[in-house]
Amino acid sequence: MSNGVAANGFPAKTHTASQRYLSTRGDDSGLSFEEVVLKGLASDGGLYIPEHVPSAPQWESWKDLSFVDLAFNVLSLYISPSEIPDEDLKDIIRRSYSTFRAEDVTPLIHLQDNIHLLELFHGPTFAFKDVALQFLGNLFEYFLVRRNEGKTGRDRYHLTVVGATSGDTGSAAIYGLRGKQDVSVFMLHPKGRVSPIQELQMTTVLDANVHNLAVTGNFDNCQDIVKALFADPDINSTHKLGAVNSINWARILAQTVYYFHSYFSLARQQPDSFKIGDKVRFAVPSGNFGDILAGYFAHRMGLPVDKFVIATNENDILDRFWKTGRYEKNPTFGSAAEGGVESDGVKAHEDGVKETLSPAMDILVSSNFERLLWFLAYQFASSAGMDDEWNKKQASQEVSSWLSDLKTKGGFGPVYKDVLETARRTFESERVSDQETLDTIRSLYKDVNYVLDPHTAVGVEAARRSAARPGGADVPIISLSTAHPAKFAGAVTLALQDEEGFEFDAKVLPAEFVGLDKKEKRMRDVENDWKVVRELVKEEVEEELKGLR
Ligand SMILES: Cc1ncc(COP(=O)(O)O)c(C=O)c1O
Ligand SMILES: N[C@@H](CCOP(=O)(O)O)C(=O)O
């Protein structure tokens, strides 16, 4: 590093005296870590990003650290001891990962050829979301205890979390926040469009602070309601809204850790062929773009990455962007008949969302893509030779204009050639159909006796295609396994029912899921209307507080 510029092209900052955050849309800046974690979404509708991406100094020396110690080193680059003293941060991290079933939290296994699988599903709800949401739950608690010291009744800071889920964020957030003081959690899921196990995992949690809302609509409708609530001055002045979706910066930050961890696991497992400093590829099943964005930050911090492979299902807005430079909510896709059209056996809804075998990725608009767009626009602006403030302002203006077109016209682009080329240098993309998903589950079962969940299968198929391209076989690929197969019994059974000796209950089902369907459930149906949801949230928080105070 020299003249104040890091190797990653961003202004150098090796230690975070006090990291500050700005909104991707430019109207909010100078916020602390605690402020962005509690606010979730910026008041201008943008997403928070750090003003500087710190380089990880001597990251190579972290090779033999445990997950918890590694997490502390990574997170300390963004959270200064003046905000959370080191011992407190260590304690939060330790408690967050003590609930995981695997000793090294996110184990890496060799799958086939040069493809390795990063198992991210060993947390309480069997999905990768636990890695960030166990941490975020404890972080909320820490900040609230500190803010509420000595306060009673209405003076206490009460956080009203509103989140949207296509299945996994919901249960992970609920497990991270259930029973916590001074927090109410409202999770909106698309009614009937999450897997039966996912629905049970959410609705059988009966703690008074947990509220499940089944929305008549799709995941994007749920996400839009959440964003409308954050933009509403009425509920924001009476209730302090908090976010658990990956719009919350802490989600992304916590997920950067396993990119480093898996890289080091690979170096330990393959000492003869893989050395620290060598490049690796990551294949990531993607929907809201939070998981892969965390990898992008790890790369910006110094992790040697050859390419990130974005793996989408048939809801392929991201894949289309990388192919065309246009980001559009599927303009030609739609319904010919009530209930949608069928293509390749996949049900298409009138709203344009396809109902696939990997439902957690049935998303039209990927919210975190906005963060990447900001960095792409920033890099483009930087080539003009102006100062850093100007570059940031330009990036925010560009992002605001793209997002405004997305809202009003349903899409934007094509983006400038240089912007697309920059995106293509770091990322490539693949779209995987339902049939290919089933074939992948089947072939891995036959070849190596491993049962993939359908989202992970989308990633593995994309990894295989990437490996098959010229030069691809020479680079190890880490494919992210984002959920346990038992969460998606329908797809797994469809793929493997004809395989000799395959029995779902014996081979896949964990003891934790047995009997879930017999438990008492609680959820409320609600129409797709943010004002209706707003009134319901107010009413239920009031009821909850009456019971407590
Ligand atoms: C099992 C599973 N895989 C993949 C994804 C996609 O991750 P992201 O939304 O961070 O792109 C999700 C949902 O977020 C998920 O629940
Ligand atoms: N697939 C997600 C959708 C929400 O994504 P998030 O990462 O932004 O919380 C889910 O399972 O709920």
XYZ file of C-alpha atoms in Angstrom, residues 128-129 166 219 246 255 258-259 282-296 308-319 322 327 356 358-369 372 427-432 453-460 462 479-482:
70
model
C -27.048 -19.685 6.098
C -29.021 -16.770 7.534
C -39.245 -15.953 1.366
C -41.834 -11.927 -1.686
C -29.838 -7.931 4.290
C -21.307 -12.876 6.264
C -17.074 -17.173 6.157
C -15.440 -16.138 2.889
C -16.969 -18.636 -5.189
C -20.287 -19.867 -6.592
C -23.229 -18.352 -4.732
C -26.941 -19.182 -5.095
C -28.389 -15.677 -5.278
C -31.688 -13.906 -4.741
C -31.464 -10.679 -2.774
C -27.698 -10.505 -3.537
C -26.710 -10.189 0.127
C -24.672 -13.353 0.406
C -22.523 -12.756 -2.656
C -22.115 -9.078 -1.790
C -20.508 -10.115 1.491
C -17.936 -12.011 -0.602
C -17.354 -8.891 -2.675
C -17.747 -14.726 -8.085
C -20.247 -16.910 -9.908
C -23.790 -15.609 -9.439
C -26.197 -18.537 -9.589
C -29.859 -17.696 -10.152
C -32.906 -19.865 -10.645
C -35.444 -18.996 -13.346
C -36.083 -15.678 -11.603
C -33.047 -14.372 -13.363
C -32.933 -10.564 -13.213
C -29.283 -10.716 -12.095
C -28.257 -13.131 -14.841
C -24.705 -9.584 -16.547
C -31.734 -4.503 -15.027
C -39.485 -22.612 -8.613
C -35.687 -23.044 -4.932
C -38.376 -20.740 -3.494
C -36.117 -18.674 -1.241
C -34.666 -17.228 -4.464
C -38.034 -16.469 -6.078
C -37.274 -12.778 -6.088
C -37.714 -10.239 -8.865
C -35.717 -7.348 -7.447
C -32.492 -7.986 -5.536
C -32.233 -5.284 -2.909
C -28.493 -5.526 -2.269
C -27.655 -5.077 -5.901
C -22.848 -3.121 -5.770
C -18.551 -11.584 -11.456
C -19.968 -14.045 -13.937
C -23.505 -15.393 -13.899
C -25.489 -18.541 -14.583
C -29.210 -19.274 -14.714
C -30.236 -22.752 -13.622
C -30.846 -28.705 -1.050
C -32.285 -27.159 -4.245
C -30.725 -23.698 -3.682
C -27.329 -25.263 -3.133
C -27.879 -27.363 -6.264
C -28.378 -24.161 -8.273
C -24.981 -23.015 -6.994
C -23.272 -26.335 -7.677
C -23.277 -22.933 -11.810
C -19.760 -23.372 -3.742
C -21.930 -22.038 -0.936
C -24.421 -24.466 0.558
C -27.121 -22.164 1.837
